CSV table of C-alpha atoms and ligand atoms in Angstrom, one decimal:
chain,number,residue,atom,x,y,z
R,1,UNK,CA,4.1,31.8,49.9
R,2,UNK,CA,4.2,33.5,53.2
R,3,UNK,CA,7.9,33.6,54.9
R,4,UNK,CA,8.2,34.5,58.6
R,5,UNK,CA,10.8,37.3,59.0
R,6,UNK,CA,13.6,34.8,59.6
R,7,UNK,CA,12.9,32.7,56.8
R,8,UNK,CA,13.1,36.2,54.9
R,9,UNK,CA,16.1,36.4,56.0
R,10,UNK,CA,17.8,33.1,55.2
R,11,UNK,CA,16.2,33.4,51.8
R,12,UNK,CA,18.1,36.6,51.1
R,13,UNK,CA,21.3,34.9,51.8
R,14,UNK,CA,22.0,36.0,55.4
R,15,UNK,CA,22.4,32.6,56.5
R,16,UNK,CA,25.0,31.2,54.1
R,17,UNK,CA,24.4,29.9,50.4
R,18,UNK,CA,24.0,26.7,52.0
R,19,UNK,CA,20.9,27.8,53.8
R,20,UNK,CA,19.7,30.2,51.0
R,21,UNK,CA,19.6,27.7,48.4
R,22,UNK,CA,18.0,24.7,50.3
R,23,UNK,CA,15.2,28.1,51.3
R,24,UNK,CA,15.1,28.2,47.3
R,25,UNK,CA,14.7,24.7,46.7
R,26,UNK,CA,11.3,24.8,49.3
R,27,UNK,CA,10.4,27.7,48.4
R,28,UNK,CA,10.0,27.2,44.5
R,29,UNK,CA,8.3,23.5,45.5
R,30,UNK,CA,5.9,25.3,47.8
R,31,UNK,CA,5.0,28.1,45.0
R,32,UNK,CA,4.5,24.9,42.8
R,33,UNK,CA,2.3,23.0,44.8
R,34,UNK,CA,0.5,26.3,46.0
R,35,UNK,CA,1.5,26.0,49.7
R,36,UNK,CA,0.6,28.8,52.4
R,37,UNK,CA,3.8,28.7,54.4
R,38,UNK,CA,6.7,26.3,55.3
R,39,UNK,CA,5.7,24.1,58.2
R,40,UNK,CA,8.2,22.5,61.0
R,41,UNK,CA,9.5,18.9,60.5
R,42,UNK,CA,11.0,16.2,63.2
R,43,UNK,CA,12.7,14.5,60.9
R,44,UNK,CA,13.7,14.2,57.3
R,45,UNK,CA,14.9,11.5,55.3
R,46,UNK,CA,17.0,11.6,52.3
R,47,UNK,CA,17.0,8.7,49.4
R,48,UNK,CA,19.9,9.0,46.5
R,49,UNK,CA,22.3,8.1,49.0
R,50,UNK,CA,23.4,5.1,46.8
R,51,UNK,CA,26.5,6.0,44.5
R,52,UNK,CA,24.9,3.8,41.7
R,53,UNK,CA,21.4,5.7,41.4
R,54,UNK,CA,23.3,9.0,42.7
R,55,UNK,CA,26.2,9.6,40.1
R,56,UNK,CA,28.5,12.8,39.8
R,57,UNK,CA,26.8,15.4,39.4
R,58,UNK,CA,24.8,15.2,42.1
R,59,UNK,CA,27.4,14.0,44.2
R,60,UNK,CA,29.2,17.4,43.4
R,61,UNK,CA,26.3,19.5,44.1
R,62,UNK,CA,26.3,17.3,48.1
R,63,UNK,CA,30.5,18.5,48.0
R,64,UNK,CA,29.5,21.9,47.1
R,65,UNK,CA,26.3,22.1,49.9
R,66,UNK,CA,29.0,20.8,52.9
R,67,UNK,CA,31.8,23.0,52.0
R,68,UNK,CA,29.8,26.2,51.8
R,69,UNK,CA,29.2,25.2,55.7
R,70,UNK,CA,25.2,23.1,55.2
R,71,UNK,CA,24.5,21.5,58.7
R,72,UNK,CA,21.5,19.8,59.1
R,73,UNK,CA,18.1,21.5,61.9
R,74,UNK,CA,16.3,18.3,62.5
R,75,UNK,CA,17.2,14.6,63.1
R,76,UNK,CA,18.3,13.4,59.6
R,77,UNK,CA,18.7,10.0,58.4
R,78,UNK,CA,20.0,8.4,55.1
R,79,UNK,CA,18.9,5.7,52.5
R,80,UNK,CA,20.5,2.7,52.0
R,81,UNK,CA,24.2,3.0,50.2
R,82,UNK,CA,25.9,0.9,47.5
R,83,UNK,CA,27.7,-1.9,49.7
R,84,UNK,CA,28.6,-3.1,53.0
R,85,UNK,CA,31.9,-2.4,54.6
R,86,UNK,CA,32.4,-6.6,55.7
R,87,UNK,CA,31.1,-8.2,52.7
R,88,UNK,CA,30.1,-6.6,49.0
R,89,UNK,CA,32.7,-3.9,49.8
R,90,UNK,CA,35.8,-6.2,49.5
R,91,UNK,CA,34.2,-7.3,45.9
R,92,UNK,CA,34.0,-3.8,44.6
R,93,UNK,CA,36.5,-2.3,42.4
R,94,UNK,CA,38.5,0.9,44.5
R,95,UNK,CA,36.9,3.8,42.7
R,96,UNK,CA,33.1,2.9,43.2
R,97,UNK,CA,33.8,2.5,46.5
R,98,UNK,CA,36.0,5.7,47.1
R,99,UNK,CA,33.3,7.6,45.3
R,100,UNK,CA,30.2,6.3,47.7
R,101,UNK,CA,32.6,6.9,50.6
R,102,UNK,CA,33.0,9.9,49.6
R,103,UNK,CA,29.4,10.9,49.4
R,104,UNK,CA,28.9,9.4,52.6
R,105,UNK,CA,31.5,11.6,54.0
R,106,UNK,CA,30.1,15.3,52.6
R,107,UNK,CA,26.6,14.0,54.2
R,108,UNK,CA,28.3,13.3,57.7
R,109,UNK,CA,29.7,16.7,57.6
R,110,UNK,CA,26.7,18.1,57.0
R,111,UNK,CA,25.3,16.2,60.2
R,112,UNK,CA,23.3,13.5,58.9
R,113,UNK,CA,22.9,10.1,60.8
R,114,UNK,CA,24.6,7.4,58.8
R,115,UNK,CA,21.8,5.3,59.4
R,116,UNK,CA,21.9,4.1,55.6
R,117,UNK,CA,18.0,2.2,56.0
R,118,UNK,CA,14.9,2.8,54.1
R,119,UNK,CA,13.0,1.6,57.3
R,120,UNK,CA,14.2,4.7,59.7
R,121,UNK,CA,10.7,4.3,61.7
R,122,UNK,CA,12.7,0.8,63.6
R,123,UNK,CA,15.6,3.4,65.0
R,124,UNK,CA,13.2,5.8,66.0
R,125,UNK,CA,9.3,5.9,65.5
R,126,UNK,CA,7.9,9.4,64.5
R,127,UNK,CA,5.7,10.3,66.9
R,128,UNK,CA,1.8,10.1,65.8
R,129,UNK,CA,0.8,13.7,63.9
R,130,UNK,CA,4.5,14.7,63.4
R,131,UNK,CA,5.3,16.1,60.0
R,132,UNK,CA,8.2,14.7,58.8
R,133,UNK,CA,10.2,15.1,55.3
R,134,UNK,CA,10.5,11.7,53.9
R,135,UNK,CA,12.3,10.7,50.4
R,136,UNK,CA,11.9,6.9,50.5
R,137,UNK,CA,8.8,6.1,49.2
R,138,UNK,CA,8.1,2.9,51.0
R,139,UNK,CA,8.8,4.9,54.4
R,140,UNK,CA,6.6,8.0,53.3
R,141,UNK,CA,3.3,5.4,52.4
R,142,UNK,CA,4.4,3.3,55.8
R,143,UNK,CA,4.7,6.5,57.8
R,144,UNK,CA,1.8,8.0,56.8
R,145,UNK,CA,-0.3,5.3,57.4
R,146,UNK,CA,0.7,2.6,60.0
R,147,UNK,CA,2.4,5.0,62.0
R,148,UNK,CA,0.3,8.0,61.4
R,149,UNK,CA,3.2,10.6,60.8
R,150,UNK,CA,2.4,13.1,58.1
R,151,UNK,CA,4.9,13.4,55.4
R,152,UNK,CA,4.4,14.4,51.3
R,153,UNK,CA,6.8,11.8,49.6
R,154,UNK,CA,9.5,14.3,49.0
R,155,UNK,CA,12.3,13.8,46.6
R,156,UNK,CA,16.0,13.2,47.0
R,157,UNK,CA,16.9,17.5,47.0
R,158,UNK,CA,13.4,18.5,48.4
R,159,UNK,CA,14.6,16.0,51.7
R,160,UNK,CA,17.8,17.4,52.3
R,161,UNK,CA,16.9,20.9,52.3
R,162,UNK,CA,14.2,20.4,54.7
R,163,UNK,CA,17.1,18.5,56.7
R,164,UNK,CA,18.9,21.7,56.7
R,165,UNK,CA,16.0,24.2,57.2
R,166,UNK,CA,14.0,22.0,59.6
R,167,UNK,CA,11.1,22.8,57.5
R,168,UNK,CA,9.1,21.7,54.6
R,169,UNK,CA,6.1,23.4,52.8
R,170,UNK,CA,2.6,23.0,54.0
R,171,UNK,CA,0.8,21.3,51.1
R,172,UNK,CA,-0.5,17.7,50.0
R,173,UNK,CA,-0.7,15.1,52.9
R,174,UNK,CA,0.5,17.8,55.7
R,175,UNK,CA,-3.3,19.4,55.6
R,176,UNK,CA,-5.7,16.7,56.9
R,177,UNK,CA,-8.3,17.7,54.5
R,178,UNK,CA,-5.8,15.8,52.0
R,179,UNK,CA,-6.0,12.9,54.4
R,180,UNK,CA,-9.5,11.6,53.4
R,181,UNK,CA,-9.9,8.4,51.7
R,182,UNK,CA,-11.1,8.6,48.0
R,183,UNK,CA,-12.0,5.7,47.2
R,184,UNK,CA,-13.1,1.8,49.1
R,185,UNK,CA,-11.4,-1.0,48.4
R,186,UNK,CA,-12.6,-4.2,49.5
R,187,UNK,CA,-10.3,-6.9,49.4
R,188,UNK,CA,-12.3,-10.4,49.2
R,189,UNK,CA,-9.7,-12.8,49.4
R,190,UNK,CA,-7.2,-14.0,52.8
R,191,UNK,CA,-3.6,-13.3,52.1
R,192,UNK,CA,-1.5,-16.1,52.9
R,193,UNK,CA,1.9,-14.1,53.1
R,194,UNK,CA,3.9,-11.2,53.1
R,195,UNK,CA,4.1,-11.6,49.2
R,196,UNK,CA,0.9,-11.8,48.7
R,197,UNK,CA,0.4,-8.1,50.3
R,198,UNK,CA,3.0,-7.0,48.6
R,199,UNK,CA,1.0,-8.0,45.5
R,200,UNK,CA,-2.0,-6.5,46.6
R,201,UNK,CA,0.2,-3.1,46.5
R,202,UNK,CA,1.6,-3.7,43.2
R,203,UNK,CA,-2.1,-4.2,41.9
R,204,UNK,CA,-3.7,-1.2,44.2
R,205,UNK,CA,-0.9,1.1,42.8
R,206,UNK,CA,-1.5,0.6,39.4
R,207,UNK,CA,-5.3,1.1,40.1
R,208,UNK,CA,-5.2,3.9,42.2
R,209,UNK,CA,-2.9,6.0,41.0
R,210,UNK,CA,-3.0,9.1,43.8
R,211,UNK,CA,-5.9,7.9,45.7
R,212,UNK,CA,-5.8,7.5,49.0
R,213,UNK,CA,-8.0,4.0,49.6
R,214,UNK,CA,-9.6,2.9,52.5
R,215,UNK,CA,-9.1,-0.6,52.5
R,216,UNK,CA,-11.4,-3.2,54.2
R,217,UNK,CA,-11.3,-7.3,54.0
R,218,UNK,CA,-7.4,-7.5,55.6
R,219,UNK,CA,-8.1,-8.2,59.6
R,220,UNK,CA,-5.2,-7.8,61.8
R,221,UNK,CA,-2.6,-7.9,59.6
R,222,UNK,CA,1.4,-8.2,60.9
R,223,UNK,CA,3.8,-4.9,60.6
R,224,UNK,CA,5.7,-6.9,58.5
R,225,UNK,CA,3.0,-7.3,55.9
R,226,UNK,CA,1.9,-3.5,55.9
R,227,UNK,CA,5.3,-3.3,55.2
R,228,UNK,CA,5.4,-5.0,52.0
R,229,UNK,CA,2.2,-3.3,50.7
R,230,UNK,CA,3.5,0.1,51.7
R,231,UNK,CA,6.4,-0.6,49.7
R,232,UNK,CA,4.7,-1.9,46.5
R,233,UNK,CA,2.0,0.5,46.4
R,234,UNK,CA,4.4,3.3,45.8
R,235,UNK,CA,6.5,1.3,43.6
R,236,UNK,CA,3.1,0.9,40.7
R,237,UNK,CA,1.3,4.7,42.4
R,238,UNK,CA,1.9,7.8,43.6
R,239,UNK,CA,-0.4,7.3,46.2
R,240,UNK,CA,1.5,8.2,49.9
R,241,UNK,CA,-1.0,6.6,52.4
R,242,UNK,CA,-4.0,4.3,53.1
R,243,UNK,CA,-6.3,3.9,55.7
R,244,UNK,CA,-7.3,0.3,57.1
R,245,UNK,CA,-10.6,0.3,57.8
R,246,UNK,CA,-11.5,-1.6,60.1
R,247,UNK,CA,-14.8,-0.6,61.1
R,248,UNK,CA,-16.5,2.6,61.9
R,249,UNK,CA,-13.6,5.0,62.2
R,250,UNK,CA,-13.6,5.4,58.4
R,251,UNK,CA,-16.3,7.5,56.5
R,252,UNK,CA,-16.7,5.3,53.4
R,253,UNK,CA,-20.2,5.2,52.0
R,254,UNK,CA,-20.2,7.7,49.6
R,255,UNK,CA,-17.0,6.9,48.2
R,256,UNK,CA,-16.4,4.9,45.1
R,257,UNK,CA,-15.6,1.2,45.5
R,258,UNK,CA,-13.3,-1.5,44.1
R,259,UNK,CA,-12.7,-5.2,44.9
R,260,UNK,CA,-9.8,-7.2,44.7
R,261,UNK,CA,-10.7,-10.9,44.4
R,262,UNK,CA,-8.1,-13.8,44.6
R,263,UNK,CA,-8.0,-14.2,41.0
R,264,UNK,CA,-6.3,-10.3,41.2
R,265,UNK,CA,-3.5,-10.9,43.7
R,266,UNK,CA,-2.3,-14.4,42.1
R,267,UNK,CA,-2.0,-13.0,38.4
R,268,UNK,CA,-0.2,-10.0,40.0
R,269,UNK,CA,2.2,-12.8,41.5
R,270,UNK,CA,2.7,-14.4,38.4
R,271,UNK,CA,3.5,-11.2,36.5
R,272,UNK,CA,6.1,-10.5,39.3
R,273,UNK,CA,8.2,-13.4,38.0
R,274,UNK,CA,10.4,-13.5,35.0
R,275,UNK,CA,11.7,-17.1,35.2
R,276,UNK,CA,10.8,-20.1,36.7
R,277,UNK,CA,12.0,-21.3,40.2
R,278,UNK,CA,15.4,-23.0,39.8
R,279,UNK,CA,18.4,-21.8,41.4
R,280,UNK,CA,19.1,-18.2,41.5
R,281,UNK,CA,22.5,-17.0,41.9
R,282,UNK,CA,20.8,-14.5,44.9
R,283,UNK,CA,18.4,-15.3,47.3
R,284,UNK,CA,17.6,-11.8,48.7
R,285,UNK,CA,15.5,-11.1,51.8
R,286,UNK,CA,15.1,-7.7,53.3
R,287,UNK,CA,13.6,-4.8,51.0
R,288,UNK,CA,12.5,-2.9,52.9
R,289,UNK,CA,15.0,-3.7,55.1
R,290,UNK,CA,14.2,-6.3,57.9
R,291,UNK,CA,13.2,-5.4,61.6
R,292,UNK,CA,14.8,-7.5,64.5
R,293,UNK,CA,11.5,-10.0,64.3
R,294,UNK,CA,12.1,-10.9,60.8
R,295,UNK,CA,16.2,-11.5,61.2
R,296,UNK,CA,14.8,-13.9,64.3
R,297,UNK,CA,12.3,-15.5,62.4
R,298,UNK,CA,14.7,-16.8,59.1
R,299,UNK,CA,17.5,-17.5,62.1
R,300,UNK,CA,15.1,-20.0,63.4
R,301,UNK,CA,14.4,-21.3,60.2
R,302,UNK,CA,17.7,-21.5,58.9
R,303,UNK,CA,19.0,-23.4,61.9
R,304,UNK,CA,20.7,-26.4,61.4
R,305,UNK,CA,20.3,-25.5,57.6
R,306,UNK,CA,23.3,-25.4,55.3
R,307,UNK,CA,23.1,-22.8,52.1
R,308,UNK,CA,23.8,-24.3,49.1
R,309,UNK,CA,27.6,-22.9,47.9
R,310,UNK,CA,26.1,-22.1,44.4
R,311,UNK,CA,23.6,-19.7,45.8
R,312,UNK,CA,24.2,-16.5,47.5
R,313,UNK,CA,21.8,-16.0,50.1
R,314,UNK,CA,21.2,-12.0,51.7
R,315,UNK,CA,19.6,-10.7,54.5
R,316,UNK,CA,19.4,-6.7,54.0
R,317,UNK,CA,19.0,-4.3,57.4
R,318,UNK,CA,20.4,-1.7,58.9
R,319,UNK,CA,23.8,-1.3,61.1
R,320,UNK,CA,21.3,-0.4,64.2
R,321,UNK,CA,19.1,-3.8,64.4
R,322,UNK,CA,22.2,-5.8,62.9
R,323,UNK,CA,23.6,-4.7,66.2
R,324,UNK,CA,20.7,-5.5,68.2
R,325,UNK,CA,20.0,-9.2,66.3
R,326,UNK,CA,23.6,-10.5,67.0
R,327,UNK,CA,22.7,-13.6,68.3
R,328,UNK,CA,20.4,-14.1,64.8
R,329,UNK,CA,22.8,-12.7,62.8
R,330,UNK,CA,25.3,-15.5,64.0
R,331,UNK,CA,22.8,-18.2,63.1
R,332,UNK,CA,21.9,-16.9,59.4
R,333,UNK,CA,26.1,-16.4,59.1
R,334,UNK,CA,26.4,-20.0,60.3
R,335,UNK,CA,24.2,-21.5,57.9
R,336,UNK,CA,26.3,-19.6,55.1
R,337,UNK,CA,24.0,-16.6,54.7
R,338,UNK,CA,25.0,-12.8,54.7
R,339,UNK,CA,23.7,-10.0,56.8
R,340,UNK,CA,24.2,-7.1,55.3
R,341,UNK,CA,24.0,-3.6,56.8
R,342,UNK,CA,23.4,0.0,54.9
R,343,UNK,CA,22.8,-2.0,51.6
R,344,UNK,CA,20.0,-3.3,49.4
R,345,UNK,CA,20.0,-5.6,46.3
R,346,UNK,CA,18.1,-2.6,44.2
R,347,UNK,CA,21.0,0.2,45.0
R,348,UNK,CA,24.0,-2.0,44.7
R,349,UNK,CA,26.1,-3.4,41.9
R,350,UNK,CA,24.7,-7.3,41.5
R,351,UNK,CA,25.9,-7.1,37.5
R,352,UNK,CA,29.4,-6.5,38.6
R,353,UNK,CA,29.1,-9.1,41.1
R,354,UNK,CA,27.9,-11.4,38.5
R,355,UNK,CA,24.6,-11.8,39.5
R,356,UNK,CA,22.1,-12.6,36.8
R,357,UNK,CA,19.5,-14.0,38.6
R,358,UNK,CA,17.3,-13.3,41.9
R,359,UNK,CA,14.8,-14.5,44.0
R,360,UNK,CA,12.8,-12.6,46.4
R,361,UNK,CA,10.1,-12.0,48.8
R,362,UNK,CA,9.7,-8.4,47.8
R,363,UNK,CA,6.8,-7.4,45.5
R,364,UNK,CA,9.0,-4.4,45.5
R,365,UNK,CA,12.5,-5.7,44.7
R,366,UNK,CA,10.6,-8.1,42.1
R,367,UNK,CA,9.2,-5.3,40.6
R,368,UNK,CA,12.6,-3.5,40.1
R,369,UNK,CA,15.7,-5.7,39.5
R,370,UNK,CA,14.9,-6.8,35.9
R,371,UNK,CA,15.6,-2.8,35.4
R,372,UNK,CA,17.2,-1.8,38.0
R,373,UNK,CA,19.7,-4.8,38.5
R,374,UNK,CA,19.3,-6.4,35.0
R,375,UNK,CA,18.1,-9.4,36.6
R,376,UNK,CA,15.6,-12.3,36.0
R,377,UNK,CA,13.7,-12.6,38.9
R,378,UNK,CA,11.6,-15.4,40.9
R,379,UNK,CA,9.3,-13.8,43.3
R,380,UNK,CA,8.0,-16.2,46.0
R,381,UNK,CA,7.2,-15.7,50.3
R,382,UNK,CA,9.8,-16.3,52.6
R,383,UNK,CA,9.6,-19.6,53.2
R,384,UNK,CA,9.7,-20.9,49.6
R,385,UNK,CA,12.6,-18.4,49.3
R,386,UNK,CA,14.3,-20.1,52.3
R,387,UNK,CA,13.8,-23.7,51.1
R,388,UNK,CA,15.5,-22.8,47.5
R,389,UNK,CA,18.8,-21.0,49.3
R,390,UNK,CA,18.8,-24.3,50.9
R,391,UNK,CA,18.5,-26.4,48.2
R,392,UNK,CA,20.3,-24.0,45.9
U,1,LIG,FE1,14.8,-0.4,50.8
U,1,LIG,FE2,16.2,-1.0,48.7
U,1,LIG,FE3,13.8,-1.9,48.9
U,1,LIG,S1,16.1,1.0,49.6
U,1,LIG,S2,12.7,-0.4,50.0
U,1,LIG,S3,15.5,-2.4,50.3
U,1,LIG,S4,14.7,-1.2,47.1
C-alpha cells in the first residue's frame, strides 16, 4: 500500500507508539483488503464502548493507547455505554460501574466526544460524499445510504485508529465502483410500521448477504423507518448500503431480481418473537436510539397515560437530543417512563437488573436480546408497545 512520506514517518514510530500502532492497525487492514492508499476521514465512530461487550483486555489495550499520549485527528464520537448516570447507574453494583467509567475516562483523554449514541448523524450530519470511519453497523448502512456519506463498516480497533490518524484505507464502499447495486429487490407489499421495515431488513440481510440492493415498492418512506431497516439489515448481512430506487436514477435492468411479498415480512415478524404478548418486565423503545421527533411522538401518546408499576418502560437516546426534548422528556417521566441517555437495552446489564423479559419495536433489539440479554422477547410497532407499558 502506498504511504505518503508523513505516513512513512508515523509508521516508523516518529510519532509516538500511539500513532505507530493505530498506522499498523490500517495498514495491515489495507494490505488485507488490497487498498491503494489511506484516504482522509471527517469523522470516525467507535462501537465497544459498552463495558459489558468491551471486557478487560481490551479495556487495557484503550489505558495503554491514552497513556502512551493517543489523541484523536478528526471529530470522534462514541457508542452507546453500559448505563445511565440518573437511573440504571444507581442499580449497578460499584465495580461495573467504576470499570465503564473508567473506559470512558481513557477515551476522553484521548479526545473523543462522549456522545455515547449509535445514531451520531442527529448531532452532526456527515456531509454528502464524506468518507467517514464508522463502527456501528446500523450507522455505517444508514450513513451510507440515506445520508450518502461513504464509510466501510469498520470494526471496534479499525475506528479508533482512524480516530487517531484521521484516515482510513481506500477500499470497499470508499471507491464508487463498489457503490453499484447488485441486485433489485422489489418489495410488493405496503409497510404499515417501523417494525415492519425493520423486518423487511432482517429478511433482506439474510438474503443478501453483501449485496448492495436497489430496492423499489417502498414510496416515501419516514427517516425513522429507514432507520429501522438500516439497523436490521446489518444485524442478518454484511451488506453496508442500499439504494432506494425510486425511479430512473438507479441502473437496474440487468441486475438480478427478488421480491418480497407480504407473506415474507409477516413470517419474519413472527420469527422475531419468542413469547407471546403479556406483560414484559421491559418495554424498550429507542434502538437505534430515538431522534427528537420520535421522543415527541410517544410524549404525546403517553399523555395523560399512567405506566403500569409492574412494567419498566425505556426510552433510549442520546445526552444531546435528551437535552433538546426536555419538554417530552418531562411528559414520558410523568407518565412513569425513563429516558435514558448513553445507554441501550442490548449493551447494558437487564439480567442483573432482573429483567427476563422484553418487548420492543426494534427488529434489531428483537433480534439480539434472547442472546445478548438472555431475554424472551415480544416484538411489536410502537403503538402496540405503548398500549402494553400502559396496561402492563
Ligand atoms: Fe444502538 Fe444499542 Fe440498538 S447501540 S443500534 S440501541 S443495539
Amino acid at each position: 500500500m502506498y504511504l505518503t512520506k508523513e505516513e512513512e514517518r508515523t509508521y516508523d514510530g516518529e510519532r509516538g507508539w500511539t500513532d505507530q500502532t493505530c498506522m499498523k492497525i490500517l495498514v495491515r487492514l489495507g494490505e488485507l483488503f488490497n487498498a491503494a492508499k489511506l484516504v482522509r476521514i471527517s469523522s470516525a465512530h467507535v462501537s465497544g464502548v459498552s463495558y459489558k461487550t468491551l471486557g478487560d483486555a481490551p479495556a487495557e489495550f484503550l489505558e495503554t493507547l491514552a497513556n502512551a499520549g493517543g489523541k484523536v485527528r478528526v471529530r470522534a464520537t462514541l457508542n452507546p455505554q453500559s448505563f445511565d448516570s440518573e437511573y440504571l447507574g444507581r442499580r449497578l453494583e460499584q465495580s461495573l460501574r467504576e470499570k465503564q467509567l473508567n473506559v470512558l475516562k481513557q477515551f476522553a483523554r484521548m479526545g473523543f466526544t462522549e456522545s455515547l449514541t449509535c445514531t451520531p448523524y442527529y448531532l452532526r450530519k456527515p456531509k454528502r460524499g464524506s468518507h467517514l470511519a464508522w463502527a456501528e453497523s446500523s450507522a455505517v448502512v444508514y450513513a451510507n445510504s440515506v445520508v450518502g456519506a461513504w464509510t466501510n463498516r469498520e470494526g471496534g480497533p479499525s475506528a479508533l485508529a482512524a480516530a487517531i490518524i484521521g484516515k482510513t484505507p481506500d477500499y470497499g464502499i470508499h471507491k464508487p465502483e463498489n457503490r453499484l447495486p447488485k441486485i433489485l429487490v422489489n418489495v410488493s407489499t405496503s409497510l404499515r410500521n417501523e417494525s415492519e421495515f425493520g423486518a423487511l431488513g432482517i429478511h433482506l440481510g439474510r438474503l443478501l448477504k453483501d449485496e448492495i440492493p436497489a430496492i423499489q415498492g417502498l414510496g416515501n418512506t419516514p427517516e425513522t423507518c429507514l432507520k429501522q431497516l438500516s439497523a436490521a439489515l446489518a444485524s442478518t448481512g454484511m451488506v453496508n448500503m442500499f439504494h432506494l430506487n425510486k425511479g430512473a436514477q438507479t441502473k437496474t435492468e440487468r441486475l438480478e431480481k427478488i421480491n418480497v411479498e407480504t407473506k415474507d415480512v409477516r413470517k419474519t415478524v413472527e420469527s422475531l418473537s419468542t413469547r407471546e404478548q403479556s406483560e414484559p418486565d421491559l418495554v424498550f423503545i429507542g434502538c437505534p436510539h430515538c431522534s427528537l421527533g420520535e421522543i415527541k411522538e410517544i410524549a404525546l401518546l403517553m399523555k395523560d397515560k399512567k405506566v403500569n408499576e409492574k412494567t419498566e418502560f425505556w426510552v433510549c437516546t442520546s445526552q444531546c437530543i435528551k437535552e433538546k426534548a426536555r419538554e417530552y422528556v418531562a411528559q414520558i417521566e410523568k407518565s412513569g417512563g425513563h429516558v435514558l441517555a448513553g445507554v441501550c437495552t442490548i449493551v447494558s446489564w437487564t439480567e442483573k437488573l432482573g429483567i427476563r423479559t422484553i418487548m420492543t419495536n426494534s427488529a434489531k433489539t428483537a433480534y439480539y436480546a434472547p442472546t445478548m440479554n438472555k431475554a424472551e422477547v415480544t416484538f411489536k410497532p410502537l403503538k402496540e408497545c405503548l398500549a402494553t407499558a400502559i396496561r402492563g
